[in-house]
mmCIF file of C-alpha atoms in Angstrom:
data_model
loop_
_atom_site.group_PDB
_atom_site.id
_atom_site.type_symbol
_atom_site.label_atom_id
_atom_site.label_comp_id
_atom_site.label_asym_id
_atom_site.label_seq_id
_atom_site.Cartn_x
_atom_site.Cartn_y
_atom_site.Cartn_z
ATOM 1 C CA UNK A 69 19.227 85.343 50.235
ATOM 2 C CA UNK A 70 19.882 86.827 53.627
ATOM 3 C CA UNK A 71 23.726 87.001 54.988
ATOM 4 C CA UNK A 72 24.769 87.489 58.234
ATOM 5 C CA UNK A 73 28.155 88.309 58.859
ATOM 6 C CA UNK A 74 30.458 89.094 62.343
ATOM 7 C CA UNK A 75 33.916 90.456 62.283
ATOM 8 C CA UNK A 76 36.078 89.802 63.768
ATOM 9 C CA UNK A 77 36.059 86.001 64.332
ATOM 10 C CA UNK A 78 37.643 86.148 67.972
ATOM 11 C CA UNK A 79 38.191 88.825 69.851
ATOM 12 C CA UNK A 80 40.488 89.368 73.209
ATOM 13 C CA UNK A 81 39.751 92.376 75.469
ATOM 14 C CA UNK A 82 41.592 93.014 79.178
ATOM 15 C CA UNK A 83 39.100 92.478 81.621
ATOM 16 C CA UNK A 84 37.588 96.291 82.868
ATOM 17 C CA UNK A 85 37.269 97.369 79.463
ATOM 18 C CA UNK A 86 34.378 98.279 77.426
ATOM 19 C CA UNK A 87 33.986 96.130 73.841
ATOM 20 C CA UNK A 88 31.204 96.289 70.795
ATOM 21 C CA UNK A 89 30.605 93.249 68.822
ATOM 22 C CA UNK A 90 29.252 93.989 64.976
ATOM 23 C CA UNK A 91 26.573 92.264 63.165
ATOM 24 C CA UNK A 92 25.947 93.169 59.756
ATOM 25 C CA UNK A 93 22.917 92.082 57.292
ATOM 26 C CA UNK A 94 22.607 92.289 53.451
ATOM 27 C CA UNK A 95 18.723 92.040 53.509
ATOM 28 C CA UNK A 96 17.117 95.271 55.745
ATOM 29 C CA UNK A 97 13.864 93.527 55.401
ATOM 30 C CA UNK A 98 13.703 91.697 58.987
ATOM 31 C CA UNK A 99 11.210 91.573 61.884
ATOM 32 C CA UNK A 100 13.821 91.583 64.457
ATOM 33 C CA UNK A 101 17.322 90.741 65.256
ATOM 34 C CA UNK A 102 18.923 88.905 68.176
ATOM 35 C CA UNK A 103 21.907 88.408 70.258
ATOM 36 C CA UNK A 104 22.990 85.258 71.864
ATOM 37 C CA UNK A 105 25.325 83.609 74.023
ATOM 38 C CA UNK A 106 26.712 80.390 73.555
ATOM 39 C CA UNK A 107 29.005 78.930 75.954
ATOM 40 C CA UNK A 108 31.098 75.921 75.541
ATOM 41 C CA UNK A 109 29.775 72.437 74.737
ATOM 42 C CA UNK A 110 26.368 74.541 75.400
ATOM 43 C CA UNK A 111 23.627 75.701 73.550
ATOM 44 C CA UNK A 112 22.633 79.304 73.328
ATOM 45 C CA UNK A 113 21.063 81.988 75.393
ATOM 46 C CA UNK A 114 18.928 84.832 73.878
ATOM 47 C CA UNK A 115 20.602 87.768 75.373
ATOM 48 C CA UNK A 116 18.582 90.710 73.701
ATOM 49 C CA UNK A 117 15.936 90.660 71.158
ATOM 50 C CA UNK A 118 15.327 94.362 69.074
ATOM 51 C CA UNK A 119 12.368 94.632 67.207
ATOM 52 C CA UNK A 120 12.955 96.283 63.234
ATOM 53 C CA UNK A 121 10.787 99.640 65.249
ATOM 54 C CA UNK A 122 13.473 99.775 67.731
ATOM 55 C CA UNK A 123 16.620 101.107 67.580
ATOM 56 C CA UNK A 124 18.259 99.610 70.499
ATOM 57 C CA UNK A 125 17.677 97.497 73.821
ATOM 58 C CA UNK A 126 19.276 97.367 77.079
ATOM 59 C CA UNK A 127 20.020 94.630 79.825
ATOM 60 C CA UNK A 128 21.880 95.427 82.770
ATOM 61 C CA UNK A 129 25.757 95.860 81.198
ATOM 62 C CA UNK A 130 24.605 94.925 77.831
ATOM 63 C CA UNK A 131 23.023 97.430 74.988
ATOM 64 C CA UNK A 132 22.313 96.287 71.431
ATOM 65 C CA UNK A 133 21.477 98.601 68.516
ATOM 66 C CA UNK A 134 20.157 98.352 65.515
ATOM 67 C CA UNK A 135 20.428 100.263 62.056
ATOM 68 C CA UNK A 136 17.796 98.621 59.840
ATOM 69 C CA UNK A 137 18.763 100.930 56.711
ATOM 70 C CA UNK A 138 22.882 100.363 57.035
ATOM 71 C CA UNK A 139 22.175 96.751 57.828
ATOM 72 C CA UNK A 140 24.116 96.631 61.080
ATOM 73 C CA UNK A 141 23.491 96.135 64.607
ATOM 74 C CA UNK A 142 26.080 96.218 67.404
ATOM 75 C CA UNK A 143 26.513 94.427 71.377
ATOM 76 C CA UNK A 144 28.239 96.823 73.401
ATOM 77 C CA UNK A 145 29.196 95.267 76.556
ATOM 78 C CA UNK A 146 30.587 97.525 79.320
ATOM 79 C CA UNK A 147 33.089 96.782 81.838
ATOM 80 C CA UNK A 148 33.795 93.595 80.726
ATOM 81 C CA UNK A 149 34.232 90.611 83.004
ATOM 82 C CA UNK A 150 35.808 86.747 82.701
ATOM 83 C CA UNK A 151 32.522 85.539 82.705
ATOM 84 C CA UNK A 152 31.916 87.092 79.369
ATOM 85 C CA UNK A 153 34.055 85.001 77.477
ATOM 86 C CA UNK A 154 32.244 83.031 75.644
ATOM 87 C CA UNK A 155 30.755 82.946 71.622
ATOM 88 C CA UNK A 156 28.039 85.516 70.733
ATOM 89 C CA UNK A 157 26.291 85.317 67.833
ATOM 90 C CA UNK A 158 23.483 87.430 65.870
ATOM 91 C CA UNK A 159 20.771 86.204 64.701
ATOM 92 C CA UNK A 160 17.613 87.749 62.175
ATOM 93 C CA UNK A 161 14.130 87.232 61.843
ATOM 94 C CA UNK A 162 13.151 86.919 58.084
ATOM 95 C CA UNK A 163 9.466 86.674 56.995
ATOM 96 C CA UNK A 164 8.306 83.308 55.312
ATOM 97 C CA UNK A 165 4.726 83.335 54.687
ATOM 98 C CA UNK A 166 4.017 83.306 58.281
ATOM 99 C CA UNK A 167 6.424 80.304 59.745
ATOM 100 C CA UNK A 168 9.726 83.018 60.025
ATOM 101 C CA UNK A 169 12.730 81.541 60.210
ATOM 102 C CA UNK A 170 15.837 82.899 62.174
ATOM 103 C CA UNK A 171 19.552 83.523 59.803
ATOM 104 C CA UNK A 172 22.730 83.347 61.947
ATOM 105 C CA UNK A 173 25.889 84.950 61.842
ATOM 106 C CA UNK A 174 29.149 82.796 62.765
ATOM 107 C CA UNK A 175 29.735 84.228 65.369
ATOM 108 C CA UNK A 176 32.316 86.120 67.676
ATOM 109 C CA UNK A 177 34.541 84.626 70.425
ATOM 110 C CA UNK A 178 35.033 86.627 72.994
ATOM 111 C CA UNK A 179 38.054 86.480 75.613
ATOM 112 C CA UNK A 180 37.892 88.463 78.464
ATOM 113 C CA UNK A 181 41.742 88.021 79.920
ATOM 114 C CA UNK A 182 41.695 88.551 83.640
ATOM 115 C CA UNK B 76 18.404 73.911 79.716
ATOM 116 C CA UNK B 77 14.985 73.923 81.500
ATOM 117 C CA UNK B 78 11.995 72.391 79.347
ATOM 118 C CA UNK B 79 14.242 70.736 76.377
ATOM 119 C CA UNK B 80 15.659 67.600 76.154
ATOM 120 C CA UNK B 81 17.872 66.163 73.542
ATOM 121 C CA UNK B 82 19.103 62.347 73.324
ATOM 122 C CA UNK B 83 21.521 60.965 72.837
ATOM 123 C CA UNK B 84 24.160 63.918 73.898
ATOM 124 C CA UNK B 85 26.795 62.147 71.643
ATOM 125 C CA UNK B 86 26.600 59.255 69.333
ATOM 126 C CA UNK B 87 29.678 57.500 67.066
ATOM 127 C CA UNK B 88 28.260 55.877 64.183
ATOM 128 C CA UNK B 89 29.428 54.924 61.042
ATOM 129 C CA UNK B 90 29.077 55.443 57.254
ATOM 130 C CA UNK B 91 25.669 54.256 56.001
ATOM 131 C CA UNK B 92 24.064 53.534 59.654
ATOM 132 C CA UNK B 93 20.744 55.353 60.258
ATOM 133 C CA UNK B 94 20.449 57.599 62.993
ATOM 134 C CA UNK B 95 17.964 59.258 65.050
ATOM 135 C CA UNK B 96 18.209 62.291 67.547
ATOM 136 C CA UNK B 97 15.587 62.995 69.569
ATOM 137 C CA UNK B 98 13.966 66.402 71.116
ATOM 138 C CA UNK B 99 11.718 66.557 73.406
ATOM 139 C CA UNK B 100 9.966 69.236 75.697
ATOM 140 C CA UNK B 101 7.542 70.263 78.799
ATOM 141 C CA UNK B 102 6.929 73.686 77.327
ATOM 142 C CA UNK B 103 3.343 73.074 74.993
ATOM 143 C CA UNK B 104 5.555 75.175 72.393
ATOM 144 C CA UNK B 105 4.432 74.824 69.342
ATOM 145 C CA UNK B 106 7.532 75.581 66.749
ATOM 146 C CA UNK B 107 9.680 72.998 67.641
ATOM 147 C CA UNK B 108 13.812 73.506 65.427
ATOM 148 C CA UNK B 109 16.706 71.070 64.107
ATOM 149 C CA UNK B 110 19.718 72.995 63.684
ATOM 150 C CA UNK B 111 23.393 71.965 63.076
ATOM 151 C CA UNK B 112 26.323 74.158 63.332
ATOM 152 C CA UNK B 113 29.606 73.293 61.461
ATOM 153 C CA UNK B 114 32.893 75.768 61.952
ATOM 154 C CA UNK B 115 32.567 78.656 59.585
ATOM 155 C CA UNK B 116 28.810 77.590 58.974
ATOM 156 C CA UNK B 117 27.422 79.250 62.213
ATOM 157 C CA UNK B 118 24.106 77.662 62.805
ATOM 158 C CA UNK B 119 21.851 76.367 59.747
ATOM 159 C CA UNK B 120 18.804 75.399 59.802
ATOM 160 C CA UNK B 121 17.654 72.025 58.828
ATOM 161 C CA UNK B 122 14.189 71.302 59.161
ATOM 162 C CA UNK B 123 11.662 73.505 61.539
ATOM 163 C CA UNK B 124 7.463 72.119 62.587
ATOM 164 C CA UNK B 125 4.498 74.574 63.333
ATOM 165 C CA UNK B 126 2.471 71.523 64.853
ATOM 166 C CA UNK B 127 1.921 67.913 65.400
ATOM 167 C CA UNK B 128 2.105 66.351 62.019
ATOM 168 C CA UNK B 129 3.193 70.349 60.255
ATOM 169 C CA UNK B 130 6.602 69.917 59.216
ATOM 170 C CA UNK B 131 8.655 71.839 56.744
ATOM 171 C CA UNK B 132 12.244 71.777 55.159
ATOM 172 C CA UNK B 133 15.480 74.339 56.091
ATOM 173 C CA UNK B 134 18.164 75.636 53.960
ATOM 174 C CA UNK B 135 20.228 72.677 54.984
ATOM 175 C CA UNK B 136 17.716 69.669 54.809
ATOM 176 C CA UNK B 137 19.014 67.250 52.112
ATOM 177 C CA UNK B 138 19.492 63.519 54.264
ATOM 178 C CA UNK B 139 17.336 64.457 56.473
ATOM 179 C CA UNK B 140 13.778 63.548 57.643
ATOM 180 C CA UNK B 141 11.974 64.856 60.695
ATOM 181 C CA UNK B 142 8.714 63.800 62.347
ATOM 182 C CA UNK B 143 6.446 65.382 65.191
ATOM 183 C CA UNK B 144 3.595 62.797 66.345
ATOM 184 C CA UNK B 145 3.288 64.709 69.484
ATOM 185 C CA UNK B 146 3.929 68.236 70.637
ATOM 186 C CA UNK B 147 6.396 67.552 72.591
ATOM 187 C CA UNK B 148 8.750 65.319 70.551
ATOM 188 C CA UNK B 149 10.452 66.216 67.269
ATOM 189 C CA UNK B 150 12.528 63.893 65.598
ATOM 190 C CA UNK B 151 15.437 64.042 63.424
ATOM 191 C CA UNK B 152 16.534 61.147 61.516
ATOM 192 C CA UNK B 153 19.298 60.396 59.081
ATOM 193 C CA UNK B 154 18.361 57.856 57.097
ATOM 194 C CA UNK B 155 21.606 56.991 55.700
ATOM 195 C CA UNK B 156 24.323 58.565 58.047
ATOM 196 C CA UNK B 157 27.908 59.989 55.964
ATOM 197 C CA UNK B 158 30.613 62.094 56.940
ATOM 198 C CA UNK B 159 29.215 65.287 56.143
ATOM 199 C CA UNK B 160 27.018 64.681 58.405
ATOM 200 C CA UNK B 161 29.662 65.026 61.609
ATOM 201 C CA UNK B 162 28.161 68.148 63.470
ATOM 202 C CA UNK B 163 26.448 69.229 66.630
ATOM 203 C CA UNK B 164 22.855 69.108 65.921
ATOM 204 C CA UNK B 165 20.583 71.555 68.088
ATOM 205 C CA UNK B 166 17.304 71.493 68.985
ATOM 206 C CA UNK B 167 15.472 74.875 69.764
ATOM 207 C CA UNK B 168 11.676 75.742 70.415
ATOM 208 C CA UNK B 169 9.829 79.053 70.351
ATOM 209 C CA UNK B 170 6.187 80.076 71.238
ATOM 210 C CA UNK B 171 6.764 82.858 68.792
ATOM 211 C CA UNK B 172 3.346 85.663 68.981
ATOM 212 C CA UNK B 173 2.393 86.750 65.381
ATOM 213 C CA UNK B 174 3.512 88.347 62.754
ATOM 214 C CA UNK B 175 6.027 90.681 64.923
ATOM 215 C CA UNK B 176 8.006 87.884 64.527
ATOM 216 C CA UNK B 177 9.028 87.951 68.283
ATOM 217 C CA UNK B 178 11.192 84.268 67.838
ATOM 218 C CA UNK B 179 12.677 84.138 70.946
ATOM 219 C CA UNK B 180 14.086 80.900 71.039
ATOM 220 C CA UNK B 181 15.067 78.060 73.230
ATOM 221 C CA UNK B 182 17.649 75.993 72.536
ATOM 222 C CA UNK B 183 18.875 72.200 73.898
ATOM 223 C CA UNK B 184 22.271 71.626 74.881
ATOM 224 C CA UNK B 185 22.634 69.521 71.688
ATOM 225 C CA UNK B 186 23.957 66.613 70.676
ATOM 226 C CA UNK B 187 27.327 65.893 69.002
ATOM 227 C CA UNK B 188 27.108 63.392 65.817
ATOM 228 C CA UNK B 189 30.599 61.892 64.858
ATOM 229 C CA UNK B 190 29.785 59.646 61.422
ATOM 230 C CA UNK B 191 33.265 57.919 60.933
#
């Protein structure tokens, strides 16, 4: 069975600085892996999607990798802002005959103190 | 969040009451989600549909039943609410392309489930 796992739990950072969020994944056989947003009393936001081929993706101050064979992926978010804060989670695609399914991690909180 | 809808936002029911939470959408996806997520849980996935009338369970889906008549409504019912049951339920949908497995999902704003 696939685990997904983020450490730390929560996380506060002094706004300015850079910060990487880890993802890690017992079962290396995925199609991709994703990183979300979630803020509040919301739902989430698909931030970056890597495909298993790729080895990272990049969107404006955000860059995820991936390491299929370690089973780890990391968000690296630079010059972090208040508008940051919020819960980011991983997420991997697993095959199922056809009808994949995502696995998510629990998540990070992330506090960006002004 | 544009093109997903879920009702109610928050419902209070108690302990052997059935419940129903409903998602719909304008998108013409076809994989339509029912997640919850629980503290510690993250989010788990309870029952998932390919198409009107294709439905199939999730690693969470034990007093639960879900129906899809239409593309653009999935429904999640309870048929016999209990406390375990107290979570925020989300709904998500995905057009996903093939085998790549390129899920991008979509998710609802969700709808918080107190079962006293």
């Amino acid at each position: 069975k696939q685990e997904v796992t983020q450490i730390p739990a929560a996380l506060s950072v002094p706004e300015g600085e850079n910060l990487v969020l880890n993802c890690s994944f017992t079962d290396s056989a995925i199609y991709n892996l994703q990183w979300f947003r979630q803020d509040p009393g919301k739902g989430l936001t698909s931030l970056l999607l890597i495909q298993s081929s790729q080895r990272e993706q990049t969107s404006g101050r955000l860059n995820a990798s991936l390491d299929k064979s370690s089973g780890r992926s990391t968000l690296y978010i630079a010059a972090s802002q208040p508008g940051d804060s919020a819960t980011y989670l991983c997420a991997v695609t697993i095959p199922n005959f056809g009808n994949e399914k995502l696995t998510f991690g629990t998540g990070t909180r992330l506090t960006i103190i002004p | 969040d544009a093109g997903i809808t879920q009702s109610p936002r928050h419902k209070v029911t108690e302990t052997g009451t059935p419940v129903t939470l409903r998602c719909h959408q304008t998108e013409n996806h076809r994989y339509m989600y029912w997640y919850r997520q629980d503290p510690g849980h993250g989010l788990r996935l309870i029952h998932y549909s390919y198409g009107v009338k294709d439905t199939d369970k999730g690693e969470v889906s034990d007093g639960y039943s879900v129906s899809r008549s239409k593309t653009e409504d999935f429904l999640l019912t309870l048929e016999s609410a209990t406390s375990s049951q107290t979570s925020v339920y989300f709904c998500a949908i995905s057009d996903r392309t093939g085998t790549s497995g390129a899920n991008v999902l979509t998710f609802g704003a969700g709808s918080r489930l107190t079962v006293l």
